[in-house]
């Protein structure tokens, strides 16, 4: 199952497909007893997708068989033992993908000539992904961070290991108290420059906040010789380049949480400033109107804010899930629209925007 949504991957998902491109969405659960219903629910929604394919006169028999086969293959790849909060299956002639999301999605089936990506975009923004680069004299590892975990990244050349072995024993140097001298060694500094360059390539492809862990001597060396790592958040903690995911997470979590609190404070300040300058908007209807016009500069959304609405042509009005033309994922649509127009989207803890009905923004004009 897929988890990480890069700009290149999103662009590929959004390209037109031969009709029908099928998007199947269903909420899932991480824990018992709620997850007991997930397998049955998933099979039912896939069956509904096949039913819609069967009843669509514009879909030929050959194409229907192809897409149904892709749906079956996708279903076989789903690992509900590691489910998060939402699942999305994409299937089109000759291809399929399965995406696990850390944000709930409405149950739905959509047949179109493109895949439905708004829920992926919103989930990615809500996940607040970050990178952790763990540095030692002979090894550099990269960790993919999310809301409650990190996992080791095996791409972009990572993990990096040094070819400099002659007369070098990092563990012995640490035992005798000479570990910092390793970072004055020219071969080691060259190795760190390579790591900094590789991290730069990764950030260009997958831009997100960066935390760097290592002995203070390693952080100082990177600040001196690096470029992208110089501007990262430094976490003085050694041993993590050879450590476990849990050890890395425990080391960076307090720093990540502190940075998150700073961002929430900054959101409050920017919203208050916008209110004084009459560039403030709040509530789903007002935000939706401004998002469609590309006027939103900063969008703030509470993490679990959801609302079902109908569009009457002029405004969004509250609706029930089974109402005709109800839109259960309007918040995800707003997030995607704002990101498309270059807005800064920030998810904040529930209750942060109580006076703004869960969603607010700073307008460009």
Tab-separated table of C-alpha atoms in Angstrom:
chain	number	residue	atom	x	y	z
A	1	UNK	CA	0.000	0.000	0.000
A	2	UNK	CA	1.178	3.524	-0.799
A	3	UNK	CA	1.659	6.198	1.879
A	4	UNK	CA	3.904	9.045	0.669
A	5	UNK	CA	2.459	11.503	-1.849
A	6	UNK	CA	5.141	13.447	-3.714
A	7	UNK	CA	4.425	16.272	-6.202
A	8	UNK	CA	5.531	13.995	-9.051
A	9	UNK	CA	3.244	11.180	-7.869
A	10	UNK	CA	0.308	13.559	-7.496
A	11	UNK	CA	0.867	14.902	-11.011
A	12	UNK	CA	0.889	11.357	-12.360
A	13	UNK	CA	-2.323	10.474	-10.494
A	14	UNK	CA	-4.073	13.547	-11.876
A	15	UNK	CA	-3.367	12.877	-15.550
A	16	UNK	CA	-6.395	11.840	-17.629
A	17	UNK	CA	-7.080	8.114	-18.006
A	18	UNK	CA	-9.155	6.141	-20.492
A	19	UNK	CA	-12.672	6.004	-19.073
A	20	UNK	CA	-13.434	4.589	-16.575
A	21	UNK	CA	-10.889	5.608	-13.963
A	22	UNK	CA	-12.416	4.215	-10.756
A	23	UNK	CA	-11.817	5.713	-7.313
A	24	UNK	CA	-13.010	3.645	-4.343
A	25	UNK	CA	-12.897	5.256	-0.901
A	26	UNK	CA	-13.719	3.741	2.474
A	27	UNK	CA	-12.961	4.620	6.096
A	28	UNK	CA	-10.850	2.119	8.040
A	29	UNK	CA	-9.851	1.726	11.663
A	30	UNK	CA	-6.553	1.176	13.472
A	31	UNK	CA	-7.851	-0.762	16.470
A	32	UNK	CA	-10.376	-3.303	17.702
A	33	UNK	CA	-13.308	-3.602	17.883
A	34	UNK	CA	-13.959	-0.970	15.183
A	35	UNK	CA	-11.685	-2.639	12.631
A	36	UNK	CA	-13.778	-5.822	12.679
A	37	UNK	CA	-16.131	-4.229	10.131
A	38	UNK	CA	-13.425	-3.039	7.741
A	39	UNK	CA	-13.007	-6.139	5.579
A	40	UNK	CA	-16.714	-6.568	4.944
A	41	UNK	CA	-17.154	-2.870	4.288
A	42	UNK	CA	-14.245	-2.844	1.847
A	43	UNK	CA	-15.584	-5.820	-0.101
A	44	UNK	CA	-19.012	-4.206	-0.272
A	45	UNK	CA	-17.716	-0.923	-1.652
A	46	UNK	CA	-15.596	-2.741	-4.259
A	47	UNK	CA	-18.696	-4.758	-5.200
A	48	UNK	CA	-20.561	-1.458	-5.597
A	49	UNK	CA	-17.828	-0.228	-7.950
A	50	UNK	CA	-18.203	-3.371	-10.085
A	51	UNK	CA	-21.983	-2.895	-10.086
A	52	UNK	CA	-21.597	0.650	-11.398
A	53	UNK	CA	-19.214	-0.595	-14.095
A	54	UNK	CA	-21.735	-3.264	-15.086
A	55	UNK	CA	-24.583	-0.773	-15.375
A	56	UNK	CA	-22.623	1.881	-17.307
A	57	UNK	CA	-23.491	1.479	-21.014
A	58	UNK	CA	-20.424	3.487	-22.084
A	59	UNK	CA	-18.041	0.854	-20.671
A	60	UNK	CA	-17.246	-1.959	-23.102
A	61	UNK	CA	-17.173	-5.578	-21.980
A	62	UNK	CA	-13.408	-5.820	-22.464
A	63	UNK	CA	-12.706	-2.639	-20.537
A	64	UNK	CA	-15.098	-3.649	-17.761
A	65	UNK	CA	-13.312	-6.982	-17.363
A	66	UNK	CA	-9.932	-5.212	-17.284
A	67	UNK	CA	-10.946	-2.715	-14.593
A	68	UNK	CA	-12.713	-5.365	-12.499
A	69	UNK	CA	-9.533	-7.448	-12.619
A	70	UNK	CA	-7.540	-4.417	-11.463
A	71	UNK	CA	-9.985	-3.942	-8.575
A	72	UNK	CA	-9.537	-7.585	-7.554
A	73	UNK	CA	-5.750	-7.210	-7.652
A	74	UNK	CA	-5.942	-4.063	-5.545
A	75	UNK	CA	-8.220	-5.797	-3.042
A	76	UNK	CA	-5.676	-8.615	-2.692
A	77	UNK	CA	-2.950	-6.074	-1.852
A	78	UNK	CA	-4.854	-4.420	0.990
A	79	UNK	CA	-3.296	-5.114	4.385
A	80	UNK	CA	-5.959	-4.242	6.936
A	81	UNK	CA	-3.709	-5.436	9.749
A	82	UNK	CA	-1.809	-2.187	9.254
A	83	UNK	CA	-4.807	-0.015	8.375
A	84	UNK	CA	-4.879	3.663	9.255
A	85	UNK	CA	-7.966	5.896	9.066
A	86	UNK	CA	-8.855	5.724	5.394
A	87	UNK	CA	-8.270	3.630	2.292
A	88	UNK	CA	-8.348	4.655	-1.364
A	89	UNK	CA	-8.209	2.282	-4.339
A	90	UNK	CA	-7.557	3.587	-7.835
A	91	UNK	CA	-8.241	1.300	-10.798
A	92	UNK	CA	-8.184	2.003	-14.517
A	93	UNK	CA	-7.461	-0.072	-17.612
A	94	UNK	CA	-4.078	-1.717	-17.059
A	95	UNK	CA	-3.322	-0.217	-13.644
A	96	UNK	CA	-4.279	0.004	-9.982
A	97	UNK	CA	-3.004	1.542	-6.746
A	98	UNK	CA	-3.886	1.219	-3.066
A	99	UNK	CA	-3.376	4.165	-0.709
A	100	UNK	CA	-3.546	4.053	3.084
A	101	UNK	CA	-4.368	7.422	4.655
A	102	UNK	CA	-3.966	8.801	8.163
A	103	UNK	CA	-7.219	10.731	7.748
A	104	UNK	CA	-10.754	9.399	7.410
A	105	UNK	CA	-12.531	9.490	4.052
A	106	UNK	CA	-16.215	9.227	3.135
A	107	UNK	CA	-17.336	5.940	1.625
A	108	UNK	CA	-17.878	6.485	-2.081
A	109	UNK	CA	-17.286	5.208	-5.600
A	110	UNK	CA	-16.462	7.608	-8.434
A	111	UNK	CA	-16.189	6.742	-12.149
A	112	UNK	CA	-14.504	9.446	-14.223
A	113	UNK	CA	-11.593	10.046	-16.591
A	114	UNK	CA	-9.299	11.053	-13.697
A	115	UNK	CA	-8.717	9.665	-10.217
A	116	UNK	CA	-10.169	11.465	-7.194
A	117	UNK	CA	-7.096	12.867	-5.411
A	118	UNK	CA	-8.484	15.490	-3.047
A	119	UNK	CA	-8.595	13.113	-0.075
A	120	UNK	CA	-4.968	12.112	-0.610
A	121	UNK	CA	-3.921	15.759	-0.736
A	122	UNK	CA	-5.813	16.624	2.424
A	123	UNK	CA	-4.486	13.573	4.282
A	124	UNK	CA	-0.925	14.464	3.288
A	125	UNK	CA	-1.336	18.022	4.551
A	126	UNK	CA	-2.905	16.817	7.809
A	127	UNK	CA	-0.112	14.286	8.331
A	128	UNK	CA	2.427	17.164	8.540
A	129	UNK	CA	5.248	14.957	7.199
A	130	UNK	CA	8.861	15.720	8.024
A	131	UNK	CA	12.324	14.276	7.464
A	132	UNK	CA	14.839	13.198	10.097
A	133	UNK	CA	18.466	12.898	9.023
A	134	UNK	CA	20.598	10.930	11.512
A	135	UNK	CA	24.327	11.477	11.147
A	136	UNK	CA	27.417	9.610	12.337
A	137	UNK	CA	30.989	9.574	10.943
A	138	UNK	CA	30.391	6.372	8.985
A	139	UNK	CA	26.632	6.210	8.370
A	140	UNK	CA	23.759	8.597	7.574
A	141	UNK	CA	20.155	7.410	7.679
A	142	UNK	CA	16.991	9.182	6.585
A	143	UNK	CA	13.687	8.754	8.381
A	144	UNK	CA	10.216	9.548	7.054
A	145	UNK	CA	8.257	11.194	9.874
A	146	UNK	CA	4.511	11.544	10.444
A	147	UNK	CA	2.069	12.268	13.246
A	148	UNK	CA	3.058	9.379	15.515
A	149	UNK	CA	6.036	7.550	14.031
A	150	UNK	CA	9.097	7.530	11.811
A	151	UNK	CA	10.089	4.864	9.299
A	152	UNK	CA	13.451	4.447	7.611
A	153	UNK	CA	13.648	5.737	4.050
A	154	UNK	CA	15.394	3.521	1.520
A	155	UNK	CA	15.612	5.793	-1.514
A	156	UNK	CA	17.607	8.737	-2.805
A	157	UNK	CA	20.825	6.956	-1.918
A	158	UNK	CA	19.888	6.520	1.748
A	159	UNK	CA	21.165	5.042	3.946
A	160	UNK	CA	24.647	6.313	3.127
A	161	UNK	CA	27.709	4.507	4.417
A	162	UNK	CA	31.269	5.789	4.316
A	163	UNK	CA	33.905	4.013	2.265
A	164	UNK	CA	36.552	5.491	4.559
A	165	UNK	CA	37.535	2.549	6.734
A	166	UNK	CA	41.325	2.645	6.958
A	167	UNK	CA	42.572	3.706	10.423
A	168	UNK	CA	39.020	4.577	11.425
A	169	UNK	CA	36.989	3.038	14.221
A	170	UNK	CA	34.131	5.330	15.260
A	171	UNK	CA	33.159	3.144	18.229
A	172	UNK	CA	36.730	3.067	19.555
A	173	UNK	CA	37.032	6.851	19.178
A	174	UNK	CA	33.810	7.259	21.132
A	175	UNK	CA	35.100	4.982	23.901
A	176	UNK	CA	38.344	6.917	24.325
A	177	UNK	CA	36.630	10.284	24.168
A	178	UNK	CA	38.061	11.310	20.787
A	179	UNK	CA	34.790	11.008	18.814
A	180	UNK	CA	34.549	14.728	17.883
A	181	UNK	CA	37.884	14.521	16.058
A	182	UNK	CA	36.265	12.208	13.513
A	183	UNK	CA	34.350	15.167	12.137
A	184	UNK	CA	37.568	17.078	11.496
A	185	UNK	CA	38.822	14.263	9.305
A	186	UNK	CA	38.700	15.406	5.661
A	187	UNK	CA	37.291	12.097	4.388
A	188	UNK	CA	34.502	12.279	6.968
A	189	UNK	CA	33.715	15.878	6.029
A	190	UNK	CA	33.561	14.864	2.367
A	191	UNK	CA	31.130	12.090	3.375
A	192	UNK	CA	28.953	14.635	5.196
A	193	UNK	CA	28.954	16.909	2.122
A	194	UNK	CA	27.680	13.962	0.079
A	195	UNK	CA	24.912	13.411	2.626
A	196	UNK	CA	23.985	17.106	2.544
A	197	UNK	CA	23.830	17.029	-1.269
A	198	UNK	CA	21.668	13.885	-1.254
A	199	UNK	CA	19.356	15.498	1.286
A	200	UNK	CA	19.074	18.539	-0.954
A	201	UNK	CA	17.888	16.359	-3.825
A	202	UNK	CA	15.364	14.678	-1.540
A	203	UNK	CA	13.993	18.017	-0.331
A	204	UNK	CA	13.580	19.282	-3.881
A	205	UNK	CA	11.558	16.192	-4.754
A	206	UNK	CA	9.723	15.967	-1.414
A	207	UNK	CA	9.783	19.344	0.360
A	208	UNK	CA	9.023	19.170	4.084
A	209	UNK	CA	10.586	20.260	7.420
A	210	UNK	CA	13.945	18.696	8.234
A	211	UNK	CA	15.365	17.621	11.611
A	212	UNK	CA	18.989	16.514	11.923
A	213	UNK	CA	20.216	14.303	14.765
A	214	UNK	CA	23.810	13.564	15.758
A	215	UNK	CA	26.583	14.373	18.188
A	216	UNK	CA	27.095	18.103	18.656
A	217	UNK	CA	30.340	17.817	16.691
A	218	UNK	CA	28.418	16.333	13.750
A	219	UNK	CA	25.821	19.114	13.844
A	220	UNK	CA	28.551	21.758	13.990
A	221	UNK	CA	30.349	20.193	11.031
A	222	UNK	CA	27.149	20.087	8.993
A	223	UNK	CA	26.384	23.704	9.836
A	224	UNK	CA	29.854	24.655	8.641
A	225	UNK	CA	30.053	22.664	5.409
A	226	UNK	CA	26.424	21.959	4.515
A	227	UNK	CA	23.701	23.891	2.756
A	228	UNK	CA	20.224	22.406	3.310
A	229	UNK	CA	21.128	20.836	6.661
A	230	UNK	CA	22.441	24.181	7.919
A	231	UNK	CA	18.893	25.538	8.036
A	232	UNK	CA	17.358	22.409	9.601
A	233	UNK	CA	16.227	21.972	13.215
A	234	UNK	CA	19.168	20.360	15.041
A	235	UNK	CA	18.604	17.649	17.658
A	236	UNK	CA	21.828	16.914	19.614
A	237	UNK	CA	21.487	13.154	20.061
A	238	UNK	CA	24.102	10.661	18.897
A	239	UNK	CA	23.816	7.002	17.981
A	240	UNK	CA	20.627	7.259	15.940
A	241	UNK	CA	22.253	6.653	12.547
A	242	UNK	CA	22.616	3.054	13.747
A	243	UNK	CA	19.450	3.148	15.856
A	244	UNK	CA	15.878	1.908	15.599
A	245	UNK	CA	12.831	3.786	14.381
A	246	UNK	CA	11.473	3.913	17.926
A	247	UNK	CA	14.721	5.386	19.265
A	248	UNK	CA	14.673	8.084	16.591
A	249	UNK	CA	11.012	8.875	17.258
A	250	UNK	CA	11.553	9.181	21.012
A	251	UNK	CA	14.501	11.522	20.422
A	252	UNK	CA	12.781	13.869	17.977
A	253	UNK	CA	9.225	13.775	19.303
A	254	UNK	CA	9.656	16.506	21.957
A	255	UNK	CA	11.270	18.786	19.380
A	256	UNK	CA	8.604	18.037	16.758
A	257	UNK	CA	5.854	18.730	19.332
A	258	UNK	CA	7.517	22.003	20.329
A	259	UNK	CA	7.736	23.101	16.695
A	260	UNK	CA	4.061	22.206	16.240
A	261	UNK	CA	3.108	24.401	19.207
A	262	UNK	CA	5.103	27.266	17.707
A	263	UNK	CA	3.212	26.849	14.421
A	264	UNK	CA	-0.141	26.975	16.228
A	265	UNK	CA	0.904	30.186	18.000
A	266	UNK	CA	1.963	31.631	14.661
A	267	UNK	CA	-1.413	30.731	13.127
A	268	UNK	CA	-3.212	32.584	15.933
A	269	UNK	CA	-1.035	35.641	15.395
A	270	UNK	CA	-1.557	35.665	11.632
A	271	UNK	CA	-5.331	35.247	11.943
A	272	UNK	CA	-5.568	38.050	14.495
A	273	UNK	CA	-3.472	40.310	12.284
A	274	UNK	CA	-5.677	39.501	9.275
A	275	UNK	CA	-8.791	40.318	11.287
A	276	UNK	CA	-7.409	43.780	12.023
A	277	UNK	CA	-6.557	44.309	8.339
A	278	UNK	CA	-9.969	43.018	7.200
A	279	UNK	CA	-8.375	40.079	5.385
A	280	UNK	CA	-9.915	37.414	7.591
A	281	UNK	CA	-12.460	34.746	6.616
A	282	UNK	CA	-14.087	32.034	8.720
A	283	UNK	CA	-16.627	29.257	8.377
A	284	UNK	CA	-16.848	26.675	5.625
A	285	UNK	CA	-19.091	28.711	3.286
A	286	UNK	CA	-17.007	31.902	3.434
A	287	UNK	CA	-13.754	29.982	3.082
A	288	UNK	CA	-15.122	27.978	0.140
A	289	UNK	CA	-16.144	31.134	-1.702
A	290	UNK	CA	-12.701	32.675	-1.260
A	291	UNK	CA	-10.864	29.441	-2.056
A	292	UNK	CA	-12.585	29.179	-5.417
A	293	UNK	CA	-11.459	32.726	-6.221
A	294	UNK	CA	-7.864	31.952	-5.215
A	295	UNK	CA	-7.941	34.567	-2.464
A	296	UNK	CA	-6.820	32.370	0.459
A	297	UNK	CA	-3.216	32.956	1.484
A	298	UNK	CA	-3.266	30.931	4.708
A	299	UNK	CA	-5.815	28.236	5.521
A	300	UNK	CA	-6.131	26.949	9.091
A	301	UNK	CA	-8.219	23.813	9.699
A	302	UNK	CA	-8.844	21.836	12.865
A	303	UNK	CA	-7.433	18.317	12.514
A	304	UNK	CA	-10.750	16.451	12.732
A	305	UNK	CA	-13.049	19.099	11.310
A	306	UNK	CA	-15.614	17.548	9.000
A	307	UNK	CA	-18.895	18.876	7.693
A	308	UNK	CA	-21.409	17.615	5.127
A	309	UNK	CA	-22.957	20.278	2.886
A	310	UNK	CA	-24.895	20.895	-0.302
A	311	UNK	CA	-24.037	23.613	-2.806
A	312	UNK	CA	-27.189	25.561	-3.706
A	313	UNK	CA	-25.333	27.558	-6.340
A	314	UNK	CA	-24.564	30.567	-4.171
A	315	UNK	CA	-23.686	29.098	-0.798
A	316	UNK	CA	-22.874	25.884	1.008
A	317	UNK	CA	-25.646	24.799	3.335
A	318	UNK	CA	-25.620	22.033	5.986
A	319	UNK	CA	-26.790	18.629	4.761
A	320	UNK	CA	-27.086	14.993	5.776
A	321	UNK	CA	-24.915	12.301	4.253
A	322	UNK	CA	-27.828	10.708	2.405
A	323	UNK	CA	-29.159	14.021	1.022
A	324	UNK	CA	-29.165	14.409	-2.742
A	325	UNK	CA	-25.896	16.009	-3.921
A	326	UNK	CA	-24.432	15.941	-0.399
A	327	UNK	CA	-20.679	16.590	-0.297
A	328	UNK	CA	-19.061	14.817	2.632
A	329	UNK	CA	-15.495	15.762	1.761
A	330	UNK	CA	-15.935	19.502	1.248
A	331	UNK	CA	-13.086	20.233	3.695
A	332	UNK	CA	-10.754	18.074	1.612
A	333	UNK	CA	-11.928	19.922	-1.508
A	334	UNK	CA	-11.144	23.262	0.155
A	335	UNK	CA	-7.690	22.062	1.222
A	336	UNK	CA	-6.862	20.850	-2.280
A	337	UNK	CA	-8.181	24.037	-3.888
A	338	UNK	CA	-6.126	26.218	-1.544
A	339	UNK	CA	-2.963	24.198	-2.164
A	340	UNK	CA	-3.583	24.436	-5.913
A	341	UNK	CA	-3.575	28.232	-5.662
A	342	UNK	CA	-0.407	28.359	-3.554
A	343	UNK	CA	-1.934	28.820	-0.109
A	344	UNK	CA	-0.181	27.738	3.080
A	345	UNK	CA	-2.397	25.051	4.679
A	346	UNK	CA	-1.951	24.297	8.377
A	347	UNK	CA	-3.869	21.784	10.446
A	348	UNK	CA	-4.248	22.694	14.125
A	349	UNK	CA	-5.556	20.780	17.175
A	350	UNK	CA	-9.313	20.477	17.644
A	351	UNK	CA	-10.779	23.421	19.538
A	352	UNK	CA	-8.108	25.855	18.336
A	353	UNK	CA	-10.561	27.561	15.961
A	354	UNK	CA	-13.702	27.260	18.085
A	355	UNK	CA	-14.661	30.876	17.380
A	356	UNK	CA	-14.357	30.256	13.634
A	357	UNK	CA	-16.366	27.021	13.379
A	358	UNK	CA	-13.263	24.925	12.831
A	359	UNK	CA	-11.882	26.625	9.721
A	360	UNK	CA	-10.437	30.086	9.051
A	361	UNK	CA	-8.139	31.863	6.657
A	362	UNK	CA	-6.012	34.868	5.840
A	363	UNK	CA	-6.954	36.435	2.494
A	364	UNK	CA	-4.570	37.817	-0.090
A	365	UNK	CA	-6.826	40.825	-0.739
